[in-house]
Amino acid sequence: DLFAFVAEVLTRQRRYDQARAVAEAGATLDPTCARCVSAAATTLLRLGDETRGLEALRRAWKLDPYDARTFNLLDLFEKVIPARYEMVSTAHLRFRIEPATRLAIETVVAPFLEETYARYVARYGFRPKGPITFELYGDPRHFAVRTVGLPAIGVSAVCFGRVITSQAPTNHAFNWGMVLAHELAHVFAIELSRSRVPRWFTEGLSEVETMRARPEWARHDDVALWGAAKRGELPPLTSLSDAFIDARDGEAAVQAYSHAALAVEFLERRFGFPRLRAALVSYGRGARGPGVLETLAGMSAAALERAFQEDLSRRFARYDTQYVPTQTLRTPRKAPRLGTPPDARDEVLGGLDALASGDVGGATRALARARATHAGSRDAEAAVSFFAGELALARRDADAAVAAFTGVLEVDPKAYDGYDVRVRLALAEIHRHAPAAAEAHLRRAISFDDGRVEPHALLAELFADQGRDADRATELEAALRLEPQSAERAKELVLASARAGRSARVLWAAPVATFIDPADAEVFAAHGRALAATGQPAAAATLLERALLFHAPDAPALHRALADLYMKLGDRARAEVHRAAVAP
């Protein structure tokens, strides 16, 4: 049991080779220890050694036929994978896929990941041991079982060193380009550090790699980090990995990723990437703790933390001058002194907690108590009015919500205006069917914080209802630049821009759509036509050929367009374009 426990701990630290060795040592000491044999089998599978891993899995099943994870994995590898999946290879990568997705993987996904691999090789200065395998599962349950042994998991992809598991890009479930580029970066950081890189450092590196690949892949969670900093909840860099371990919900996990991304971006900007690479090597040699960061920065850990916090303060300065109750009204509630009744702020915090848990009755009672105790304090008056507006929105009472949030502004228009209040006023005005007022509030919200997707998405919906197609396209683009995750939004923007003759917008939006759905023939066709319209005939022909491969509905028109392009390019160029369109 001790060996199995240590192997499981090593697995959580991504030290899979050591986990396998420890588990196998335990199984050698006691061949009847099902837990050790199962741990060895799992780590062998995660290392890509499926022959030995499957053999160990069968032994574990014989020892304990009631272990759900062992059963699920054995069923996946013995029945599901042989029947539903196949393996294809490129120069440096392998892909486990469903046969129906092969065209999309070989023509779109694999070339992008090969290019990303080459970029990382140049940046990190070495080639990881191969083969690197992407297991891309069409059924989300297969992905979950392969990853954790159970049929549900709350992430999009996982890197096990040289094996990356994920849902298939053709599921349209996420931005596959961003996610798989992120996971591929882990391969380099993990191997260069011999699996000893701290969690925050490798996650931050992967975030930086993706935001450098495409600007719209950057995270936009500044306000949550600002709020955490104000509440004293941001851990120092030396213990940032704990934020990943301690996260108990999606919000905490996102905050940890965002914090790590900004930390590594700051370190690279301030000290250069070679020092970050040197830190990975130091971790691989056994260095630990603050000393690695101190060597990287040439200063004490405390001085480095101060420098980073000063950098964050400059980045977050826009929040210091606005009212941000979604963050400032989350301070841990102070217990009232014996015999001292709660003040208005205590009641507001308790009422907001009740509202978040669905207890509208409890929130209503808390609001009544808060109104009776705010006693003229401007902060308390604004907090009570904001809480009243939140409760009114929950009750779908738009008139009361407008009155309450307007009341926040009336406390002091300069001190209590901000993104939070304006977005809520806009929502209430939408419910009141007052689009002009809603639009004005949303524009004001954007002026307070242009890194939030919600006001752009709401404006896009408003403009759809009003038939303002050009304005809707503008807001769809803004929303996708902040959150490039919706295949429907991206495709709509591509096709609407193509119809409007906005070739420049098509050239930006089409790759966004393809990084969510790698097999959309209409997007390829629109992209190809936009390239042709902007004087790029060879690239245009490649995309039009690809549209035909994926069975575009307007095939005759595409053939005519290709004929015109090939008249300009000549026969030799035609052969090169065709190879580019169809070859892995």
Coordinates of C-alpha atoms in Angstrom, one line a residue:
D1 CA 0.0 0.0 0.0
L2 CA 2.9 2.4 0.7
F3 CA 4.4 1.8 -2.7
A4 CA 0.9 2.3 -4.4
F5 CA 0.4 5.5 -2.4
V6 CA 3.8 6.9 -3.4
A7 CA 3.1 5.9 -7.1
E8 CA -0.2 7.8 -7.0
V9 CA 1.4 10.9 -5.5
L10 CA 4.1 10.8 -8.1
T11 CA 1.4 10.6 -10.8
R12 CA -0.2 13.7 -9.5
Q13 CA 3.2 15.4 -9.9
R14 CA 3.4 14.2 -13.5
R15 CA 6.5 12.0 -12.7
Y16 CA 5.1 9.0 -14.6
D17 CA 8.4 7.1 -15.1
Q18 CA 9.1 7.2 -11.4
A19 CA 5.5 6.3 -10.6
R20 CA 5.7 3.2 -12.8
A21 CA 9.0 2.2 -11.2
V22 CA 7.7 2.5 -7.7
A23 CA 4.4 0.7 -8.5
E24 CA 6.3 -2.1 -10.2
A25 CA 8.6 -2.4 -7.2
G26 CA 5.6 -2.7 -4.9
A27 CA 4.0 -5.4 -7.2
T28 CA 7.3 -7.3 -7.2
L29 CA 7.3 -7.3 -3.4
D30 CA 3.7 -8.4 -3.3
P31 CA 2.3 -9.7 -6.6
T32 CA -1.1 -9.9 -5.0
C33 CA -1.4 -6.2 -4.4
A34 CA -4.0 -5.2 -6.9
R35 CA -3.5 -1.5 -6.1
C36 CA 0.2 -1.6 -7.1
V37 CA -0.5 -3.7 -10.2
S38 CA -3.2 -1.3 -11.3
A39 CA -1.0 1.8 -10.6
A40 CA 1.7 0.2 -12.7
A41 CA -0.7 -0.6 -15.5
T42 CA -2.1 2.9 -15.5
T43 CA 1.3 4.6 -15.7
L44 CA 2.5 2.3 -18.4
L45 CA -0.6 3.2 -20.5
R46 CA 0.0 6.9 -19.8
L47 CA 3.6 6.5 -20.9
G48 CA 2.4 4.9 -24.2
D49 CA 3.5 1.4 -23.4
E50 CA 0.2 -0.2 -24.2
T51 CA 1.5 -3.8 -24.6
R52 CA 2.9 -4.0 -21.1
G53 CA 0.2 -1.7 -19.7
L54 CA -2.6 -3.9 -21.0
E55 CA -0.9 -7.0 -19.6
A56 CA -0.6 -5.4 -16.2
L57 CA -4.2 -4.2 -16.4
R58 CA -5.4 -7.8 -17.0
R59 CA -3.5 -9.0 -13.9
A60 CA -5.0 -6.2 -11.8
W61 CA -8.5 -7.2 -13.0
K62 CA -7.9 -10.8 -11.9
L63 CA -6.7 -9.6 -8.5
D64 CA -9.6 -7.2 -8.0
P65 CA -12.6 -7.5 -10.4
Y66 CA -14.5 -4.8 -8.5
D67 CA -12.2 -1.9 -9.3
A68 CA -14.2 0.4 -11.6
R69 CA -11.2 2.2 -13.1
T70 CA -9.5 -1.1 -14.0
F71 CA -12.8 -2.4 -15.6
N72 CA -13.4 0.7 -17.6
L73 CA -9.8 0.9 -18.9
L74 CA -9.8 -2.8 -19.8
D75 CA -13.1 -2.4 -21.6
L76 CA -11.8 0.6 -23.5
F77 CA -8.5 -1.1 -24.6
E78 CA -9.9 -4.5 -25.3
K79 CA -13.2 -3.7 -27.0
V80 CA -13.7 0.0 -27.8
I81 CA -10.3 1.1 -29.2
P82 CA -9.8 -1.9 -31.6
A83 CA -13.3 -1.5 -33.0
R84 CA -13.6 2.3 -33.3
Y85 CA -10.1 3.9 -33.5
E86 CA -7.0 3.7 -35.7
M87 CA -3.5 5.2 -35.5
V88 CA -2.1 7.5 -38.1
S89 CA 1.4 9.1 -38.1
T90 CA 3.1 12.2 -39.4
A91 CA 6.8 13.1 -39.2
H92 CA 7.0 13.5 -35.4
L93 CA 3.5 12.8 -34.1
R94 CA 1.0 10.0 -33.9
F95 CA -2.8 10.3 -33.7
R96 CA -5.4 7.9 -32.4
I97 CA -8.6 8.8 -34.3
E98 CA -11.9 7.5 -35.6
P99 CA -11.6 6.7 -39.3
A100 CA -14.3 9.2 -40.2
T101 CA -12.2 12.1 -38.9
R102 CA -9.0 11.1 -40.8
L103 CA -9.4 13.6 -43.5
A104 CA -9.7 16.5 -41.0
I105 CA -6.8 15.3 -38.9
E106 CA -4.4 14.7 -41.8
T107 CA -5.2 17.9 -43.7
V108 CA -5.8 20.4 -41.0
V109 CA -5.0 19.3 -37.4
A110 CA -1.8 17.4 -37.9
P111 CA 0.0 20.0 -40.1
F112 CA -0.8 22.7 -37.5
L113 CA 0.6 20.5 -34.7
E114 CA 3.7 19.7 -36.8
E115 CA 4.3 23.4 -37.3
T116 CA 3.8 24.0 -33.6
Y117 CA 6.2 21.2 -32.8
A118 CA 8.8 22.7 -35.0
R119 CA 8.4 26.1 -33.4
Y120 CA 8.8 24.6 -29.9
V121 CA 11.9 22.7 -31.0
A122 CA 13.5 25.9 -32.1
R123 CA 12.4 27.8 -29.0
Y124 CA 13.4 25.2 -26.4
G125 CA 16.5 24.0 -28.3
F126 CA 15.8 20.2 -28.2
R127 CA 13.6 17.5 -29.6
P128 CA 11.6 15.4 -27.1
K129 CA 11.8 11.7 -27.1
G130 CA 9.2 10.3 -29.4
P131 CA 6.7 9.3 -30.5
I132 CA 4.4 12.0 -29.2
T133 CA 0.9 10.7 -29.4
F134 CA -2.4 12.6 -29.5
E135 CA -5.3 10.3 -28.6
L136 CA -8.4 12.2 -30.0
Y137 CA -11.6 10.5 -28.9
G138 CA -14.9 11.1 -30.7
D139 CA -16.9 10.0 -27.6
P140 CA -16.2 12.2 -24.6
R141 CA -16.7 9.2 -22.3
H142 CA -13.8 7.4 -24.1
F143 CA -11.6 10.4 -23.5
A144 CA -12.6 10.5 -19.8
V145 CA -12.0 6.8 -19.2
R146 CA -8.6 6.9 -21.0
T147 CA -7.6 9.8 -18.9
V148 CA -8.9 9.1 -15.4
G149 CA -10.6 5.7 -15.6
L150 CA -14.1 7.1 -15.1
P151 CA -16.7 8.2 -17.7
A152 CA -16.7 11.9 -16.9
I153 CA -14.0 14.6 -16.6
G154 CA -14.1 18.4 -16.4
V155 CA -11.2 19.3 -18.7
S156 CA -10.7 19.4 -22.5
A157 CA -7.3 17.6 -22.7
V158 CA -4.5 16.2 -20.6
C159 CA -0.7 15.7 -21.2
F160 CA 1.0 12.7 -19.7
G161 CA 4.4 13.5 -20.9
R162 CA 4.6 11.9 -24.4
V163 CA 0.9 11.0 -24.6
I164 CA -1.8 13.6 -24.9
T165 CA -5.5 12.7 -24.5
S166 CA -8.3 14.8 -25.7
Q167 CA -11.8 14.9 -27.3
A168 CA -11.6 14.9 -31.1
P169 CA -11.3 18.3 -32.8
T170 CA -14.3 17.3 -34.9
N171 CA -16.5 17.3 -31.8
H172 CA -16.6 21.1 -32.0
A173 CA -16.4 21.1 -28.2
F174 CA -13.6 23.6 -27.8
N175 CA -10.9 25.5 -29.6
W176 CA -8.7 22.5 -30.5
G177 CA -5.8 24.6 -31.8
M178 CA -5.4 26.5 -28.5
V179 CA -5.9 23.4 -26.3
L180 CA -3.6 21.0 -28.2
A181 CA -0.9 23.6 -28.6
H182 CA -1.1 24.2 -24.9
E183 CA -0.7 20.5 -24.2
L184 CA 2.1 20.0 -26.6
A185 CA 4.1 22.8 -24.9
H186 CA 3.8 20.7 -21.7
V187 CA 5.7 17.9 -23.4
F188 CA 8.8 20.2 -23.8
A189 CA 8.6 21.7 -20.3
I190 CA 8.1 18.3 -18.6
E191 CA 10.9 16.5 -20.5
L192 CA 13.4 19.4 -20.2
S193 CA 12.8 19.5 -16.4
R194 CA 12.7 15.7 -16.1
S195 CA 9.1 16.0 -14.8
R196 CA 10.1 18.2 -11.9
V197 CA 8.8 21.5 -13.2
P198 CA 6.3 23.1 -10.7
R199 CA 2.7 23.0 -11.8
W200 CA 2.3 26.8 -12.0
F201 CA 5.5 27.1 -14.1
T202 CA 4.6 24.6 -16.8
E203 CA 1.0 25.9 -17.0
G204 CA 2.2 29.4 -17.3
L205 CA 4.6 28.5 -20.0
S206 CA 1.9 26.7 -22.0
E207 CA -0.4 29.7 -21.6
V208 CA 2.3 32.0 -22.9
E209 CA 3.0 29.7 -25.9
T210 CA -0.7 29.8 -26.9
M211 CA -1.1 33.5 -26.5
R212 CA 2.0 34.1 -28.6
A213 CA 0.7 31.8 -31.3
R214 CA -2.5 33.7 -31.8
P215 CA -3.4 36.9 -29.8
E216 CA -7.1 35.9 -29.3
W217 CA -5.9 32.8 -27.4
A218 CA -4.8 35.0 -24.4
R219 CA -6.8 34.8 -21.2
H220 CA -8.9 37.7 -20.1
D221 CA -9.5 37.2 -16.4
D222 CA -7.9 40.4 -15.0
V223 CA -10.8 41.5 -12.9
A224 CA -10.9 38.2 -10.9
L225 CA -7.2 38.5 -10.2
W226 CA -7.6 42.1 -9.2
G227 CA -10.3 41.1 -6.8
A228 CA -8.3 38.2 -5.4
A229 CA -5.4 40.6 -4.8
K230 CA -7.6 43.1 -3.0
R231 CA -8.9 40.3 -0.8
G232 CA -5.4 39.1 -0.1
E233 CA -6.1 35.7 -1.8
L234 CA -3.3 35.7 -4.4
P235 CA -0.5 33.3 -3.4
P236 CA 3.1 34.3 -3.9
L237 CA 5.0 32.8 -6.9
T238 CA 6.8 30.4 -4.5
S239 CA 3.5 28.7 -3.6
L240 CA 1.5 29.3 -6.7
S241 CA 1.3 25.6 -7.5
D242 CA -0.9 25.1 -4.4
A243 CA -3.6 27.2 -6.2
F244 CA -4.0 24.4 -8.7
I245 CA -4.1 21.7 -6.1
D246 CA -6.5 23.6 -3.8
A247 CA -8.9 24.7 -6.5
R248 CA -12.4 23.3 -5.7
D249 CA -14.4 24.9 -8.5
G250 CA -14.0 26.1 -12.1
E251 CA -13.6 29.7 -11.0
A252 CA -10.6 28.9 -8.7
A253 CA -9.0 26.8 -11.4
V254 CA -9.3 29.5 -14.1
Q255 CA -7.9 32.0 -11.6
A256 CA -4.8 29.8 -11.1
Y257 CA -4.2 29.4 -14.8
S258 CA -4.6 33.2 -15.3
H259 CA -2.2 34.0 -12.4
A260 CA 0.4 31.5 -13.8
A261 CA 0.1 33.0 -17.3
L262 CA 0.7 36.5 -16.1
A263 CA 3.6 35.4 -13.9
V264 CA 5.4 33.6 -16.7
E265 CA 4.7 36.4 -19.2
F266 CA 6.2 38.9 -16.7
L267 CA 9.2 36.7 -16.1
E268 CA 9.9 36.3 -19.8
R269 CA 9.3 40.0 -20.5
R270 CA 11.6 41.1 -17.7
F271 CA 14.4 38.5 -17.8
G272 CA 14.1 36.8 -21.3
F273 CA 13.2 33.3 -22.3
P274 CA 16.7 31.8 -22.0
R275 CA 16.5 32.2 -18.2
L276 CA 13.1 30.5 -18.2
R277 CA 14.6 27.6 -20.1
A278 CA 17.6 27.5 -17.7
A279 CA 15.1 27.3 -14.8
L280 CA 13.6 24.2 -16.4
V281 CA 17.0 22.6 -16.7
S282 CA 17.7 23.5 -13.0
Y283 CA 14.5 21.8 -12.0
G284 CA 15.6 18.8 -13.9
R285 CA 18.9 18.7 -12.1
G286 CA 17.1 18.6 -8.7
A287 CA 16.9 22.3 -7.8
R288 CA 13.9 23.2 -5.6
G289 CA 12.1 26.0 -4.0
P290 CA 12.7 29.8 -4.2
G291 CA 16.3 29.3 -5.2
V292 CA 15.4 28.6 -8.8
L293 CA 13.4 31.8 -9.1
E294 CA 16.1 33.8 -7.4
T295 CA 18.7 32.5 -9.9
L296 CA 16.4 33.3 -12.8
A297 CA 15.7 36.8 -11.6
G298 CA 19.0 37.7 -9.9
M299 CA 17.2 38.9 -6.8
S300 CA 15.5 37.5 -3.7
A301 CA 12.2 35.8 -3.9
A302 CA 10.7 38.6 -1.9
A303 CA 12.0 41.3 -4.2
L304 CA 10.8 39.4 -7.2
E305 CA 7.3 39.1 -5.7
R306 CA 7.3 42.8 -5.1
A307 CA 8.3 43.5 -8.7
F308 CA 5.6 41.2 -10.0
Q309 CA 2.9 42.7 -7.8
E310 CA 3.9 46.2 -9.0
D311 CA 3.6 45.0 -12.5
L312 CA 0.1 43.6 -11.8
S313 CA -0.9 46.9 -10.1
R314 CA -0.1 48.8 -13.3
R315 CA -2.0 46.3 -15.4
F316 CA -5.1 46.4 -13.1
A317 CA -5.1 50.1 -12.5
R318 CA -8.4 50.5 -14.4
Y319 CA -10.3 48.7 -11.7
D320 CA -9.0 51.0 -9.0
T321 CA -11.2 53.9 -10.3
Q322 CA -14.5 52.0 -10.7
Y323 CA -17.0 50.3 -8.5
V324 CA -16.5 46.5 -8.7
P325 CA -19.0 45.0 -6.3
T326 CA -18.7 41.5 -7.8
Q327 CA -15.2 41.4 -6.3
T328 CA -15.3 43.8 -3.4
L329 CA -18.5 42.3 -1.9
R330 CA -16.8 38.9 -1.6
T331 CA -14.6 39.6 1.3
P332 CA -14.9 36.9 4.0
R333 CA -17.6 37.9 6.4
K334 CA -16.4 39.0 9.8
A335 CA -18.2 37.3 12.7
P336 CA -20.0 40.0 14.7
R337 CA -18.8 40.6 18.3
L338 CA -21.0 39.0 21.0
G339 CA -24.0 41.3 21.5
T340 CA -23.2 43.3 18.4
P341 CA -25.7 42.9 15.5
P342 CA -24.4 42.4 12.0
D343 CA -24.0 45.7 10.0
A344 CA -25.3 46.4 6.5
R345 CA -22.3 44.9 4.8
D346 CA -22.6 41.7 6.7
E347 CA -26.2 41.4 5.7
V348 CA -25.4 42.1 2.0
L349 CA -22.7 39.5 2.0
G350 CA -25.0 36.9 3.6
G351 CA -27.8 37.8 1.3
L352 CA -25.6 37.5 -1.8
D353 CA -24.5 34.1 -0.6
A354 CA -28.1 33.1 -0.1
L355 CA -29.0 34.3 -3.6
A356 CA -26.0 32.4 -5.2
S357 CA -27.4 29.2 -3.6
G358 CA -30.9 29.8 -4.9
D359 CA -32.4 30.9 -1.5
V360 CA -34.4 33.9 -2.8
G361 CA -36.4 34.0 0.5
G362 CA -33.3 34.2 2.6
A363 CA -31.9 36.9 0.3
T364 CA -35.1 38.9 0.6
R365 CA -35.0 38.8 4.4
A366 CA -31.3 39.8 4.3
L367 CA -32.1 42.8 2.1
A368 CA -34.7 44.0 4.6
R369 CA -32.2 43.8 7.4
A370 CA -29.5 45.5 5.3
R371 CA -31.8 48.4 4.5
A372 CA -32.6 48.9 8.2
T373 CA -28.9 49.0 9.2
H374 CA -27.0 50.9 6.5
A375 CA -27.3 54.1 8.5
G376 CA -26.1 56.7 5.9
S377 CA -22.8 55.2 4.9
R378 CA -22.2 55.7 1.2
D379 CA -20.4 52.4 0.8
A380 CA -23.2 50.6 2.6
E381 CA -25.9 52.4 0.6
A382 CA -24.3 51.5 -2.7
A383 CA -23.8 47.8 -1.5
V384 CA -27.5 47.6 -0.4
S385 CA -28.7 49.1 -3.7
F386 CA -26.5 46.7 -5.7
F387 CA -27.8 43.7 -3.7
A388 CA -31.4 44.9 -4.3
G389 CA -30.7 45.0 -8.0
E390 CA -29.3 41.5 -8.0
L391 CA -32.3 40.2 -6.2
A392 CA -34.6 42.0 -8.6
L393 CA -32.9 40.4 -11.6
A394 CA -33.2 37.0 -9.9
R395 CA -36.9 37.7 -9.6
R396 CA -37.1 38.9 -13.2
D397 CA -38.4 42.3 -12.0
A398 CA -36.7 44.5 -14.6
D399 CA -38.3 47.8 -13.3
A400 CA -37.1 47.2 -9.8
A401 CA -33.6 46.2 -11.1
V402 CA -33.3 49.4 -13.1
A403 CA -34.4 51.4 -10.1
A404 CA -31.9 49.7 -7.8
F405 CA -28.8 49.9 -10.0
T406 CA -29.7 53.5 -10.9
G407 CA -29.7 54.0 -7.1
V408 CA -26.1 52.8 -7.0
L409 CA -25.1 55.5 -9.5
E410 CA -27.0 58.1 -7.6
V411 CA -25.0 57.5 -4.4
D412 CA -22.1 59.2 -6.3
P413 CA -21.9 58.9 -10.1
K414 CA -18.1 59.1 -10.0
A415 CA -17.3 56.8 -7.2
Y416 CA -19.9 54.1 -7.8
D417 CA -20.0 53.7 -11.6
G418 CA -18.4 50.7 -13.3
Y419 CA -18.6 47.7 -15.5
D420 CA -20.7 45.6 -13.0
V421 CA -23.4 48.2 -12.6
R422 CA -23.6 49.0 -16.3
V423 CA -23.9 45.4 -17.5
R424 CA -26.7 44.8 -15.1
L425 CA -28.5 47.9 -16.1
A426 CA -28.2 46.7 -19.7
L427 CA -29.7 43.3 -18.8
A428 CA -32.6 44.9 -17.0
E429 CA -33.3 47.3 -20.0
I430 CA -33.2 44.3 -22.3
H431 CA -35.9 42.7 -20.2
R432 CA -37.8 45.9 -20.4
H433 CA -37.5 45.9 -24.2
A434 CA -35.5 49.1 -24.2
P435 CA -32.7 48.4 -26.7
A436 CA -31.4 51.9 -27.0
A437 CA -30.9 52.2 -23.2
A438 CA -29.4 48.7 -23.1
E439 CA -26.9 49.6 -25.9
A440 CA -25.9 52.8 -24.1
H441 CA -25.2 50.9 -20.9
L442 CA -23.2 48.2 -22.7
R443 CA -21.1 50.8 -24.5
R444 CA -20.4 52.3 -21.1
A445 CA -19.5 48.9 -19.7
I446 CA -17.0 48.3 -22.5
S447 CA -15.4 51.7 -21.8
F448 CA -14.7 50.5 -18.2
D449 CA -13.3 47.1 -19.2
D450 CA -12.7 46.2 -22.9
G451 CA -11.5 42.7 -22.0
R452 CA -14.8 41.2 -21.1
V453 CA -16.8 39.2 -23.7
E454 CA -20.3 39.6 -22.2
P455 CA -21.2 43.2 -23.4
H456 CA -20.1 42.4 -27.0
A457 CA -22.2 39.2 -27.0
L458 CA -25.2 41.1 -25.7
L459 CA -24.8 43.8 -28.3
A460 CA -24.5 41.2 -31.0
E461 CA -27.9 39.7 -29.9
L462 CA -29.5 43.2 -29.7
F463 CA -28.3 44.0 -33.2
A464 CA -29.6 40.7 -34.6
D465 CA -33.1 41.6 -33.3
Q466 CA -32.8 45.0 -34.9
G467 CA -31.5 43.8 -38.2
R468 CA -28.3 45.7 -37.9
D469 CA -26.1 43.1 -39.6
A470 CA -23.0 45.2 -40.0
D471 CA -23.0 46.2 -36.3
R472 CA -23.7 42.6 -35.3
A473 CA -20.7 41.4 -37.3
T474 CA -18.5 44.0 -35.5
E475 CA -19.6 42.8 -32.1
L476 CA -19.2 39.1 -33.1
E477 CA -15.6 39.8 -34.1
A478 CA -15.0 41.6 -30.8
A479 CA -16.5 38.7 -28.9
L480 CA -14.4 36.1 -30.8
R481 CA -11.2 38.1 -30.2
L482 CA -11.9 37.7 -26.5
E483 CA -13.4 34.2 -26.4
P484 CA -12.7 32.1 -29.6
Q485 CA -14.7 29.1 -28.6
S486 CA -18.0 29.2 -30.5
A487 CA -18.1 27.5 -33.9
E488 CA -21.5 28.9 -34.6
R489 CA -20.4 32.5 -33.9
A490 CA -17.2 32.1 -35.9
K491 CA -18.9 30.6 -38.9
E492 CA -21.6 33.2 -38.9
L493 CA -19.0 36.0 -38.9
V494 CA -17.1 34.3 -41.8
L495 CA -20.1 33.9 -44.0
A496 CA -21.7 37.2 -43.2
S497 CA -18.4 39.0 -43.9
A498 CA -18.0 37.1 -47.2
R499 CA -21.4 38.2 -48.3
A500 CA -20.6 41.8 -47.4
G501 CA -17.3 41.7 -49.3
R502 CA -15.3 42.2 -46.1
S503 CA -12.3 40.1 -47.2
A504 CA -10.0 41.3 -44.4
R505 CA -12.4 40.2 -41.8
V506 CA -12.9 36.8 -43.5
L507 CA -9.1 36.3 -43.4
W508 CA -9.1 36.9 -39.7
A509 CA -12.2 35.0 -38.8
A510 CA -11.9 31.9 -41.0
P511 CA -8.9 30.5 -39.0
V512 CA -10.8 31.1 -35.8
A513 CA -13.6 29.0 -37.1
T514 CA -11.3 26.3 -38.4
F515 CA -9.6 26.0 -35.0
I516 CA -13.0 25.0 -33.6
D517 CA -14.3 23.0 -36.5
P518 CA -11.5 21.7 -38.7
A519 CA -13.9 20.2 -41.3
D520 CA -16.2 23.0 -42.4
A521 CA -16.2 23.2 -46.2
E522 CA -18.2 26.5 -46.3
V523 CA -15.5 28.2 -44.1
F524 CA -12.7 26.8 -46.3
A525 CA -14.5 28.1 -49.4
A526 CA -15.1 31.6 -48.0
H527 CA -11.5 31.7 -46.8
G528 CA -10.2 30.7 -50.3
R529 CA -12.3 33.4 -52.0
A530 CA -11.1 36.0 -49.6
L531 CA -7.5 35.0 -50.3
A532 CA -8.2 35.3 -54.1
A533 CA -9.8 38.7 -53.6
T534 CA -6.7 39.9 -51.8
G535 CA -4.2 38.8 -54.4
Q536 CA -3.0 35.4 -52.9
P537 CA -3.9 32.9 -55.7
A538 CA -1.8 30.0 -54.5
A539 CA -3.1 30.1 -51.0
A540 CA -6.6 30.6 -52.3
A541 CA -6.4 27.6 -54.5
T542 CA -5.2 25.5 -51.6
L543 CA -8.3 26.4 -49.5
L544 CA -10.7 26.0 -52.4
E545 CA -9.3 22.5 -53.1
R546 CA -9.7 21.8 -49.4
A547 CA -13.4 23.0 -49.5
L548 CA -14.0 20.4 -52.3
L549 CA -12.3 17.7 -50.3
F550 CA -14.8 18.3 -47.5
H551 CA -17.8 18.3 -50.0
A552 CA -18.6 22.0 -50.2
P553 CA -22.2 22.6 -51.4
D554 CA -21.3 25.0 -54.2
A555 CA -18.8 22.6 -55.9
P556 CA -19.4 23.9 -59.5
A557 CA -18.7 27.5 -58.6
L558 CA -15.6 26.4 -56.7
H559 CA -14.3 24.4 -59.8
R560 CA -14.8 27.5 -61.9
A561 CA -13.0 29.7 -59.4
L562 CA -10.1 27.2 -59.3
A563 CA -9.9 27.1 -63.1
D564 CA -9.5 30.9 -63.1
L565 CA -6.8 30.6 -60.4
Y566 CA -4.9 27.8 -62.2
M567 CA -4.9 29.8 -65.5
K568 CA -2.9 32.4 -63.6
L569 CA -0.7 29.9 -61.7
G570 CA 0.2 27.3 -64.4
D571 CA 0.3 23.5 -64.2
R572 CA 3.3 23.2 -61.9
A573 CA 1.7 25.5 -59.3
R574 CA -1.5 23.5 -59.6
A575 CA 0.3 20.3 -58.7
E576 CA 2.0 22.0 -55.7
V577 CA -1.3 23.4 -54.5
H578 CA -3.0 20.1 -54.7
R579 CA -0.3 18.4 -52.6
A580 CA -0.6 21.2 -50.0
A581 CA -4.4 20.8 -49.9
V582 CA -4.5 17.0 -49.3
A583 CA -1.2 15.9 -48.0
P584 CA -0.5 15.5 -44.2

